[in-house]
XYZ file of C-alpha atoms in Angstrom:
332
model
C 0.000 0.000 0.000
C 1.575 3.529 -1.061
C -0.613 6.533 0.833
C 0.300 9.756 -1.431
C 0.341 12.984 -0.368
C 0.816 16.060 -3.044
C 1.692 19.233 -0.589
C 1.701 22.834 -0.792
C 2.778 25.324 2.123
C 1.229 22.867 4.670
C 3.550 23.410 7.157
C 1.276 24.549 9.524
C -0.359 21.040 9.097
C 1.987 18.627 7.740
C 3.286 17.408 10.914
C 0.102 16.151 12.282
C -0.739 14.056 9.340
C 2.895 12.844 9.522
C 2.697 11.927 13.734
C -0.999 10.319 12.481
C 1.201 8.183 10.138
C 3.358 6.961 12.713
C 0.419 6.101 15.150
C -1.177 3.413 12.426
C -1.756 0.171 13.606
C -1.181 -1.060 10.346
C 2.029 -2.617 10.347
C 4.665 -0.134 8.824
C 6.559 -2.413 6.984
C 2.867 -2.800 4.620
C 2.512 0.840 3.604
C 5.098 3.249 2.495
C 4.316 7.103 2.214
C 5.196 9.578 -0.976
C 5.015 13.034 -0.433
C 5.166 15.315 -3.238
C 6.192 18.821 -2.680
C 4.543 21.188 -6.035
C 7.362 24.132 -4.520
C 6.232 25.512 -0.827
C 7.749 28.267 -0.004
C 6.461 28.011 4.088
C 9.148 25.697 5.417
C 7.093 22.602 4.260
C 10.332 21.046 2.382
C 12.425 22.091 4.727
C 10.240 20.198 7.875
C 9.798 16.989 4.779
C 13.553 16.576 4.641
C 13.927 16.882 8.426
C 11.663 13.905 8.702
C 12.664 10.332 10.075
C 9.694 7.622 10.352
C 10.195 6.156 13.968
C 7.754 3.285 13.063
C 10.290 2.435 10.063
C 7.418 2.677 7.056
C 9.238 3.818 3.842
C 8.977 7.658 3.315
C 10.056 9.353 0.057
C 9.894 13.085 -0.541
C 9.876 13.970 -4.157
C 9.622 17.357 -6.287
C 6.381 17.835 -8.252
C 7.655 20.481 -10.817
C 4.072 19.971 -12.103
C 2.464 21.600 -8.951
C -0.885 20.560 -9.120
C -2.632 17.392 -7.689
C -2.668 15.275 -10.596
C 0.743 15.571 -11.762
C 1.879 14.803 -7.752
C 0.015 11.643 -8.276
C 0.626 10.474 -11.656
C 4.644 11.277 -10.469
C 3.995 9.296 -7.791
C 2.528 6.185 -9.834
C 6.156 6.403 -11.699
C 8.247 6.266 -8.401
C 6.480 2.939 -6.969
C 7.752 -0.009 -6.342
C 6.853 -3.463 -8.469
C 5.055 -4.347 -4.958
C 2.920 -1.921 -4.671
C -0.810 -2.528 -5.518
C -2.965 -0.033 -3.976
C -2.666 3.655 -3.728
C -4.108 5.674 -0.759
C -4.981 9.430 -1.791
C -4.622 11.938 1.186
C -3.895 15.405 1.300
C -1.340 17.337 3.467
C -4.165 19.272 5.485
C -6.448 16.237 6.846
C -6.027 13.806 10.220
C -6.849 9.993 10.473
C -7.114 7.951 13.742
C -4.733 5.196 14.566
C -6.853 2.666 13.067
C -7.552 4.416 9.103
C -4.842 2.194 7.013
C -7.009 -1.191 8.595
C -9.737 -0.021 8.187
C -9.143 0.994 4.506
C -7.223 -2.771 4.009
C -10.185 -3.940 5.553
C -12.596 -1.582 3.546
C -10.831 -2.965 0.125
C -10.346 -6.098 0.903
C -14.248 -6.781 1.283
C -14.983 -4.878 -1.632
C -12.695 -7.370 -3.372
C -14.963 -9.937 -2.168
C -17.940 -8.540 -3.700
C -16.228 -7.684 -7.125
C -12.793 -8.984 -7.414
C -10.342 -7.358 -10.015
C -12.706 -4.997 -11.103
C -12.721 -3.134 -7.958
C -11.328 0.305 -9.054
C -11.783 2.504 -6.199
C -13.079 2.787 -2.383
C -14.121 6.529 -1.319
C -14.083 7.467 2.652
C -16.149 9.649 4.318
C -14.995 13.867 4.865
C -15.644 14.926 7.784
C -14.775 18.726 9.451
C -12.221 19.139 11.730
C -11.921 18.217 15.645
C -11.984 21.697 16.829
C -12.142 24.466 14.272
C -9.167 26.707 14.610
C -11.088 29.617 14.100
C -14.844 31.317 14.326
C -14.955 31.270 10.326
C -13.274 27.508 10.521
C -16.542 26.491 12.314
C -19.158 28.353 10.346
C -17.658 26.953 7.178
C -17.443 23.329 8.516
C -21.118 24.193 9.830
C -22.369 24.925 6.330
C -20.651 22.151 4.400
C -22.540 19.570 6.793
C -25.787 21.268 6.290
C -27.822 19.609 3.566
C -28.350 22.398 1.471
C -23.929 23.067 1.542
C -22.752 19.489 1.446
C -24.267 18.349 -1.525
C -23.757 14.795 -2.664
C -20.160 14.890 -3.563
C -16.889 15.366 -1.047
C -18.505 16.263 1.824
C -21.454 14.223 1.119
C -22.677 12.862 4.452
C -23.671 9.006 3.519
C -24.014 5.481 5.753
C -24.168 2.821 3.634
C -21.402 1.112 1.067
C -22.729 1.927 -2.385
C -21.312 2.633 -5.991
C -20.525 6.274 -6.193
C -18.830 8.914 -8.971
C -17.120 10.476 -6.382
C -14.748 8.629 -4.121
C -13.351 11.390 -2.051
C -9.741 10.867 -0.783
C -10.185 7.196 -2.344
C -8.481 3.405 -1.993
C -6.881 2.989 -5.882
C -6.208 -0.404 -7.411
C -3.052 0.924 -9.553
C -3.911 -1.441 -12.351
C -7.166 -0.127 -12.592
C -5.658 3.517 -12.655
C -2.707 2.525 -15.319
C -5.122 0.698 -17.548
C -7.731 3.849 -18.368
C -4.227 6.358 -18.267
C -3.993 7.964 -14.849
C -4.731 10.828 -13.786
C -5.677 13.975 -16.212
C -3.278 16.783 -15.630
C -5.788 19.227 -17.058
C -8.151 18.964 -14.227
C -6.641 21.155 -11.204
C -9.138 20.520 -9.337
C -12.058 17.379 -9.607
C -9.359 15.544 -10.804
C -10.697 12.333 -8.858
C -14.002 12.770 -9.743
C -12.645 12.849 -13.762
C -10.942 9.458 -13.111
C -13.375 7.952 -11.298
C -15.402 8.718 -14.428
C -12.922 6.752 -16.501
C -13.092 4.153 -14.232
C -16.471 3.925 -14.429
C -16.535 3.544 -18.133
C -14.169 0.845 -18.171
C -15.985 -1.494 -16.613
C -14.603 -0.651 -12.802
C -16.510 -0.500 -9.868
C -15.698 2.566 -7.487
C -18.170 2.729 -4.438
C -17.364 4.317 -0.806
C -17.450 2.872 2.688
C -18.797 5.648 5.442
C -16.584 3.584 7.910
C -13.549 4.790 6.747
C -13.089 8.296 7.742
C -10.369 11.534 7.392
C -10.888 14.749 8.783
C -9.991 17.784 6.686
C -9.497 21.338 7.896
C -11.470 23.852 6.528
C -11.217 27.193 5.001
C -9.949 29.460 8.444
C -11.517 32.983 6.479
C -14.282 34.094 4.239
C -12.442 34.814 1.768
C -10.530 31.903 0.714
C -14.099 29.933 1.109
C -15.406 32.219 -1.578
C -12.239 31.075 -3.484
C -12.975 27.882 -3.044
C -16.371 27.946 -4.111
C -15.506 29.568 -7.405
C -13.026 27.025 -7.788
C -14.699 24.606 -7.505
C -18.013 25.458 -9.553
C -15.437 26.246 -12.465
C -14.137 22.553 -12.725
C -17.065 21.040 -12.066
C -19.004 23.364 -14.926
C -15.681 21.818 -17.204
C -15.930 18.380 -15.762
C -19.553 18.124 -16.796
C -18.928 19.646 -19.995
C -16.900 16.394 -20.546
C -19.247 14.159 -18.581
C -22.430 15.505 -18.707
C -24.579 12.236 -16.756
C -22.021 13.378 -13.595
C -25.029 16.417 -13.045
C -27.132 17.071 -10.028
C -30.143 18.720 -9.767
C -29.141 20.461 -6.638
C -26.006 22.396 -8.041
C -28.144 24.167 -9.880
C -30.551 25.034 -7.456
C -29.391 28.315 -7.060
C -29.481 29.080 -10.501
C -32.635 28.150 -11.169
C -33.427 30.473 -8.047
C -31.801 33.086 -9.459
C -33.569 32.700 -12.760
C -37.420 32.654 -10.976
C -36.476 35.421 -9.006
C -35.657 37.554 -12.359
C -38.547 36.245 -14.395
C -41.058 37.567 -11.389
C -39.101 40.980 -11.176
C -38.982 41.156 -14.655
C -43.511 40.458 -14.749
C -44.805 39.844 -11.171
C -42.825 42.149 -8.635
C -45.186 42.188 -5.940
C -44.184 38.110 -5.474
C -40.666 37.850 -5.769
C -40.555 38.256 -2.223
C -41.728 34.624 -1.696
C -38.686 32.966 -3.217
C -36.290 34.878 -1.272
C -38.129 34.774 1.813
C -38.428 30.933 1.261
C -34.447 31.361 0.725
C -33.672 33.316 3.469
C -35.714 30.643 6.007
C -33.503 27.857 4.775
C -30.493 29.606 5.488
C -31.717 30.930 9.004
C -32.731 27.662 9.943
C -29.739 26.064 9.073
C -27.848 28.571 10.893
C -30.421 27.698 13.895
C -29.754 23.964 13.613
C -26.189 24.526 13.620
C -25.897 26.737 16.522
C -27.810 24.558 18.843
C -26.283 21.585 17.758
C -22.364 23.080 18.305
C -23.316 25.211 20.814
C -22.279 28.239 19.410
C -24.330 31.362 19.265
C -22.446 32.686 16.026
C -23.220 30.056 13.999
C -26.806 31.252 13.892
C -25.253 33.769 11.192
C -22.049 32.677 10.207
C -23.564 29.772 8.842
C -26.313 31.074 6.978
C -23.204 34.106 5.138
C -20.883 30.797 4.392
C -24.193 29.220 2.437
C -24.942 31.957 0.654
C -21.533 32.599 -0.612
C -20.869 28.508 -1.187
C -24.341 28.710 -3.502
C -22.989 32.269 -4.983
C -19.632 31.405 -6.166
C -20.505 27.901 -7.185
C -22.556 29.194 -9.291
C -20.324 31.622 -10.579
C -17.749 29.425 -10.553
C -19.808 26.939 -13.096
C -20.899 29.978 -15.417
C -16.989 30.799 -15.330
C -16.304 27.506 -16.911
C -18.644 28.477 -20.287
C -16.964 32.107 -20.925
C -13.390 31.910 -19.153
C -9.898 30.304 -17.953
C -9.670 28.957 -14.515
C -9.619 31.029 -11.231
C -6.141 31.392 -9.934
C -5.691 29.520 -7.440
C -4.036 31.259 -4.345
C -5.204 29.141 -1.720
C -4.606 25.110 -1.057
């Protein structure tokens, strides 16, 4: 088993994931870890180089001139040994218990059972961070577990094994990935979701197992979560401009909203206030739900402002992809 790991200026939370490593029951001398440094400027390499594995599991660092995602892993598929059949994908910015390598050998290994060599991928399930390191941390964790911010992709918030088209942070077999090409470099971002689409379509099964669990940090200000929505509305708009049966309704919900909204100003003013008031009850009772359930007053509106800009910039985001380049990405 290889677990790889493309970085960028995660120094600040590199060395957890790296101590998590370490603390696997999993014995070390059945896993090695690649990390793959796209040119961090924070200390990250520096910290990378410093590193020793107590536990004695292989550890490579390697340069990812590339810089993205997909070119970390497809450099990383080049750099493996002959006994390596299964990749793990993790990022530099999540946390997994002690247990997470058995339970994703155990996670694959009875999804072999049900499908053998045609097992392509196993997803996990996302989950938010322990404590949020910041106010904004927790009222953007808060709206990407609410239904109407998770959605059914990444964060989606499922219980039962089941095929999926969007393993997040998922088990690879590596000759399921070499045999439809890898990863595309093109895709900065929704890169898996691309492959697992390829996967699909050559007659591989890729489900996830809620069992198997990582914890990912999220965005610590407002800004970089309007970033990230953008970002990712843009690849998705390009991803189903390539695969177009990959759509949900719900991501265009707020389209669609948008559009009502503009038809009734545009011949019934007096009754556009129902949409929006419908809206704006959503959003205030998801902030509601949030702040009882965390116990924190501020999520009553910092959860509601995260929502609407997730649904705003999404949305811009997927018109982006139609008219324009990709955002630049500044943040992870």
């Amino acid at each position: 088993m290889a677990v790889v790991i493309p970085v960028l200026n995660e120094a600040e939370h590199l060395p957890h994931l790296l101590a998590d490593l370490e603390a696997q029951d999993f014995p070390p001398t059945a896993f090695e870890v690649l990390v793959l440094d796209g040119g961090s400027s924070d200390g990250t390499r520096e910290l990378l180089d410093q590193h020793r594995p107590s536990t004695g599991h292989g550890f490579t660092v390697l340069e990812n001139p590339g810089r993205t995602v997909p070119h970390a892993r497809n450099l990383a598929m080049a750099h493996l040994g002959d006994d390596v059949g299964v990749l793990v994908e993790l990022i530099g910015h999540v946390r997994i218990s002690a247990d997470h390598l058995s339970n994703r050998n155990r996670a694959w290994q009875a999804g072999l059972q049900r499908h053998g060599a045609s097992l392509g991928a196993m997803g996990v399930r996302v989950l938010g961070p322990d404590r949020p390191s910041t106010v904004v941390e927790g009222w953007v964790d808060g709206a990407l577990r609410s239904s109407i911010g998770r959605g059914g992709g990444q964060f989606a918030n499922f219980t039962q094994v089941g095929s999926t088209k969007v393993p997040a942070f998922a088990t690879h077999s590596r000759a399921a990935v070499e045999a439809v090409g890898g990863w595309d470099a093109s895709f900065a971002t929704s890169q898996d979701s691309e492959l697992a689409m390829r996967l699909r379509g050559g007659g591989y099964t890729v489900e996830r197992d809620p069992a198997v669990k990582v914890r990912m940090n999220r965005r610590t200000n407002l800004q970089s979560h309007w970033r990230m929505a953008i970002r990712y509305g843009y690849w998705r708009g390009r991803l189903l401009r390539r695969y177009p049966s990959r759509a949900d309704p719900r991501e265009f919900a707020p389209l669609f909203g948008l559009l009502i909204c503009t038809v009734l100003l545009m011949t019934s003013p007096s009754f556009v206030v129902a949409p929006m008031g419908a809206y704006a009850a959503v959003l205030l009772g998801a902030g509601i739900f949030s702040a009882v359930k965390e116990g924190r007053f501020s999520h009553a509106l910092g959860v509601p402002v995260c929502l609407v800009l997730l649904h705003t910039g999404f949305s811009v985001g997927l018109f982006r992809s139609l008219v324009a380049g990709p955002p630049r990405k500044r943040d992870r």
